[in-house]
CSV table of C-alpha atoms in Angstrom, one decimal:
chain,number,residue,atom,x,y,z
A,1,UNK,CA,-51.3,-29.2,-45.6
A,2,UNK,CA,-52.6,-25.9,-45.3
A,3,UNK,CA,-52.4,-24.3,-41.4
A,4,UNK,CA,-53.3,-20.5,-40.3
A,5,UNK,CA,-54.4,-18.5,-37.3
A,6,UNK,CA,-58.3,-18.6,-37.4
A,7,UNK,CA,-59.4,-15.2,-34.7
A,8,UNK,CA,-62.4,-15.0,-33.0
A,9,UNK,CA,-63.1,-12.0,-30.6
A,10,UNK,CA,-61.8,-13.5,-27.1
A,11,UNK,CA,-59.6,-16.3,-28.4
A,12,UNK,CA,-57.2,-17.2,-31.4
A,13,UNK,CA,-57.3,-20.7,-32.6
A,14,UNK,CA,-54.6,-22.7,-34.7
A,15,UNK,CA,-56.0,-24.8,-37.6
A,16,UNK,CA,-53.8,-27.4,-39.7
A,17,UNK,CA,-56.4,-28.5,-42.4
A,18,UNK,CA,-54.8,-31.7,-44.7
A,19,UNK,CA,-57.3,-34.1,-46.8
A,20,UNK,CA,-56.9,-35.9,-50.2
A,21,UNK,CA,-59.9,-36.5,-52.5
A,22,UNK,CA,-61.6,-38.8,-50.3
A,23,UNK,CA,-61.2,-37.4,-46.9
A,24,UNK,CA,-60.1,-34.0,-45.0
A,25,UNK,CA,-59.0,-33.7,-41.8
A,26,UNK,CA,-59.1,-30.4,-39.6
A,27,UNK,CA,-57.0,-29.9,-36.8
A,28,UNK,CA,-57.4,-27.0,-34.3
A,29,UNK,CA,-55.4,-26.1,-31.4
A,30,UNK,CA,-56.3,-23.2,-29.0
A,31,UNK,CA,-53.2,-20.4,-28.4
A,32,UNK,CA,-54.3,-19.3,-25.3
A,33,UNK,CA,-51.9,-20.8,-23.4
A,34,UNK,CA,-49.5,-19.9,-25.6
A,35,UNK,CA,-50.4,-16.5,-25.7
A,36,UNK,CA,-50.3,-16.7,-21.9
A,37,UNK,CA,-47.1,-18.2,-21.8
A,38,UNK,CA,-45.6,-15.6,-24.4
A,39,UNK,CA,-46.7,-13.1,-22.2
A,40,UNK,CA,-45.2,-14.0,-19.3
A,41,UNK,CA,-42.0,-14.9,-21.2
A,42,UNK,CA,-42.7,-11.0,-22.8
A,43,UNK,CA,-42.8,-9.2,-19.1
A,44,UNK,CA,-39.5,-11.3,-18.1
A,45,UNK,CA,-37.6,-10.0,-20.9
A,46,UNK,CA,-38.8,-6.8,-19.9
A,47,UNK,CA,-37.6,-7.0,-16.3
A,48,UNK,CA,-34.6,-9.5,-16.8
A,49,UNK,CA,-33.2,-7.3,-19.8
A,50,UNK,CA,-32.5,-3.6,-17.5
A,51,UNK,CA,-31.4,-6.0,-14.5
A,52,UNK,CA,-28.8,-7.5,-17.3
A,53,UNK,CA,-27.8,-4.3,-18.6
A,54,UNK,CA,-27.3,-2.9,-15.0
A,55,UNK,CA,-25.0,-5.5,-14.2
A,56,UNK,CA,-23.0,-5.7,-17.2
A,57,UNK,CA,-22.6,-1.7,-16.6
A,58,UNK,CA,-21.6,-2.8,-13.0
A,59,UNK,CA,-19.9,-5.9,-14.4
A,60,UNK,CA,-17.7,-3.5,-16.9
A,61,UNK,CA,-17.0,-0.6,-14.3
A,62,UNK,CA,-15.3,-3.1,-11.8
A,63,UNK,CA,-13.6,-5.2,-14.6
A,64,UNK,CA,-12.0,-1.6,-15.9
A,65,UNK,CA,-11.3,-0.4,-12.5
A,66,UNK,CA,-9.2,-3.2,-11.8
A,67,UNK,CA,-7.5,-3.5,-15.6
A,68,UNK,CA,-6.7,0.0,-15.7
A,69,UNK,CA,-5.4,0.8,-12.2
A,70,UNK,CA,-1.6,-0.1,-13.7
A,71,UNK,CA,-2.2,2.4,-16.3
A,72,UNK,CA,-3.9,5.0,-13.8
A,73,UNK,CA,-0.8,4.6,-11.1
A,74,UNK,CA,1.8,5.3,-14.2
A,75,UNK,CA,-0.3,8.7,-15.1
A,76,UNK,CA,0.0,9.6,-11.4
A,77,UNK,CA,3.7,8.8,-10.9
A,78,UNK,CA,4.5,10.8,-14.3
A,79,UNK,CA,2.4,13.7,-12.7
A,80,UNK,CA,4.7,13.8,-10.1
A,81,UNK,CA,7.7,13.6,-11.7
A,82,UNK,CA,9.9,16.6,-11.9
A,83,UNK,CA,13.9,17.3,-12.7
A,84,UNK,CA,14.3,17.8,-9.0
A,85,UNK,CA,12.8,14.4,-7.6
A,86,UNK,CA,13.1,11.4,-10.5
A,87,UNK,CA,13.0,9.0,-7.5
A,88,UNK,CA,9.2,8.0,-8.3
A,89,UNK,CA,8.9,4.4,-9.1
A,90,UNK,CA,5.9,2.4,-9.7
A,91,UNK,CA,4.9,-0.9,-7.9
A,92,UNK,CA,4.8,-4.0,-10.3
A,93,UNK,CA,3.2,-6.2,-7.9
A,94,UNK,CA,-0.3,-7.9,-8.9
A,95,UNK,CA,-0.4,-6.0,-12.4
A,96,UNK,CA,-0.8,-8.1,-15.7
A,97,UNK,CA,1.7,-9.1,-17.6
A,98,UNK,CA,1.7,-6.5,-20.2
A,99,UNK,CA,1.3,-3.6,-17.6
A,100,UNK,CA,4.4,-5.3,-15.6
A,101,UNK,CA,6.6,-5.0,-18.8
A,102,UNK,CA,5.5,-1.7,-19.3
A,103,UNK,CA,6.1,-0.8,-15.9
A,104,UNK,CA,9.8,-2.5,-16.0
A,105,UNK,CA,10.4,-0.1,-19.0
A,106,UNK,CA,9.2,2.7,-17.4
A,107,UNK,CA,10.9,2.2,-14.1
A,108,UNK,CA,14.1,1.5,-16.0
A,109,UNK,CA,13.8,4.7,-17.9
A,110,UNK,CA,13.7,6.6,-14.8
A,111,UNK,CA,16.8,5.1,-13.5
A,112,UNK,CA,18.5,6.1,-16.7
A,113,UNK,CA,17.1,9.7,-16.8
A,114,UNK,CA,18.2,9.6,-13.0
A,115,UNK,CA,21.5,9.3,-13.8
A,116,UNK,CA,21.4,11.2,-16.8
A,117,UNK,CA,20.2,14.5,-14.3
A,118,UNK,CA,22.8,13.6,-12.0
A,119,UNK,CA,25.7,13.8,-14.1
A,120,UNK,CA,24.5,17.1,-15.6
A,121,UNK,CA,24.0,18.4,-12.0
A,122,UNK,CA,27.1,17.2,-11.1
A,123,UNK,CA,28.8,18.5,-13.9
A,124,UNK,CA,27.6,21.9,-13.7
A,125,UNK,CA,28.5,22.4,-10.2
A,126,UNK,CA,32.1,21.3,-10.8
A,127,UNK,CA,32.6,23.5,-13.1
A,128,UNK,CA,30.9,26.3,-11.6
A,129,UNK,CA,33.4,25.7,-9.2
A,130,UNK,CA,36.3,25.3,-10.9
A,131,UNK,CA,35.6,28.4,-12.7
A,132,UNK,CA,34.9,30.7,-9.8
A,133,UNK,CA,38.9,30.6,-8.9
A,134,UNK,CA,40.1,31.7,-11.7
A,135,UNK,CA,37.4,34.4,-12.5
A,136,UNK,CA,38.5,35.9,-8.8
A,137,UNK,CA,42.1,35.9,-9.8
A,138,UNK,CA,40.8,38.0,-13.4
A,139,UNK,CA,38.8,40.1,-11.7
A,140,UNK,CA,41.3,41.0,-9.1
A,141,UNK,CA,44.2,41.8,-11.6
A,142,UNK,CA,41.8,43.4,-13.9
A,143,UNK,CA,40.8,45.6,-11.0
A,144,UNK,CA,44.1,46.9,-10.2
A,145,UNK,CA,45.0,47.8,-14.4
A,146,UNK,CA,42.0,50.0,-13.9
A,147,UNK,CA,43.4,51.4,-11.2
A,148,UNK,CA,47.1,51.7,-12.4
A,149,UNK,CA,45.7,52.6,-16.1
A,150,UNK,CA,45.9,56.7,-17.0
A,151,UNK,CA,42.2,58.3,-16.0
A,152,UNK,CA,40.3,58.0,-19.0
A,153,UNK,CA,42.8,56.4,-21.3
A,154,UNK,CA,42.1,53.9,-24.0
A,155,UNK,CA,43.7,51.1,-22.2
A,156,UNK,CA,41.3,52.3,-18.8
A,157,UNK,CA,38.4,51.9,-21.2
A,158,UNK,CA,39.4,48.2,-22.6
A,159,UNK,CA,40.0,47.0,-19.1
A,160,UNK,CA,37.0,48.6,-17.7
A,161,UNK,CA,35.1,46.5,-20.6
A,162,UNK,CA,36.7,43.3,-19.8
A,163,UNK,CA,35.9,43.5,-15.9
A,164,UNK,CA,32.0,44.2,-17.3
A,165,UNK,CA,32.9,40.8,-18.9
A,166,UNK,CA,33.9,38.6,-16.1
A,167,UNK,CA,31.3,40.4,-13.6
A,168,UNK,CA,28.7,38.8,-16.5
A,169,UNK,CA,30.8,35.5,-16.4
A,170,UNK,CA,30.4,35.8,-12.6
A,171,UNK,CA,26.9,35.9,-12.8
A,172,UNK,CA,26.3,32.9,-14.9
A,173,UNK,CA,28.7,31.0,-13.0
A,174,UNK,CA,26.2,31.5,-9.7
A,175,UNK,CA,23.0,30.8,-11.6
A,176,UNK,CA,25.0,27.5,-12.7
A,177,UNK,CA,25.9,26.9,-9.5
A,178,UNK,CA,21.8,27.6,-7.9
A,179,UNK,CA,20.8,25.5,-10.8
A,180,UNK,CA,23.3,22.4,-9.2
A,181,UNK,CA,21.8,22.6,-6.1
């Protein structure tokens, strides 16, 4: 069998020509229904194919929305987060499995770094505080050896060095001690 696409100016026609020595048989089919029908199937791809791509664009926004709102929430607690208010926790309620776990883990962090920050605090007020007492006592007795000491003696000038001492000791010990509150 041999077929092709015999043209004519206002129509196309499809011929299917098959024969042995004897005979031949021609077959021709007009395509303008076809050609009709792939046009119409043309413009529908043409309108259905932006209306698809809009809503798989509107289809993917929402789906990301909602998948990466777990992930959003965590950036916006850690934003937060400072050594003065580790009290942030995130809300594992009605987040997937994976983000729950990684929400667990984060929480759970926090608590530990919590702690951690309260002990330090802790810690450094006590023994701001426990060191204040006995700087007062130094500085007191240091005070009166200057003043006992000979004017401009040797002894006056190590004494007057170590009260520039615990005045600096002082110091830190009250920056400590804002640093605790």
């Amino acid at each position: 069998p041999d077929a092709f696409t015999w043209r004519e100016p206002d129509q196309r026609w499809r011929v299917n020509v098959t024969g042995n020595e004897r005979a031949t048989l021609a077959v021709a089919v007009s395509l303008a229904r076809h050609d009709t029908q792939m046009g119409l199937v043309a413009v529908g791809f043409g309108l259905a194919f932006p209306l698809a791509l809009a809503l798989a664009w509107v289809g993917g926004r929402i789906l990301s929305e909602h998948l990466l709102r777990p992930l959003r929430t965590l950036t916006q607690t850690t934003a937060r987060l400072t050594a003065r208010d580790l009290s942030q926790r995130i809300e594992d309620e009605g987040a997937d499995e994976e983000f729950a776990h990684l929400i667990t883990m984060f929480n759970a962090m926090l608590d530990r770094l919590e702690k951690s920050f309260g002990q330090a605090l802790r810690f450094s007020a006590d023994a701001a505080h426990e060191l204040k007492t006995p700087l007062t006592i130094l500085q007191g007795e240091l005070e009166q050896a200057v003043q006992d000491a000979e004017v401009g003696s040797r002894e006056q000038q190590v004494y007057s060095g170590l009260l520039e001492e615990v005045q600096r000791l002082r110091t830190i010990i009250r920056k400590l001690l804002l640093l605790s509150m």
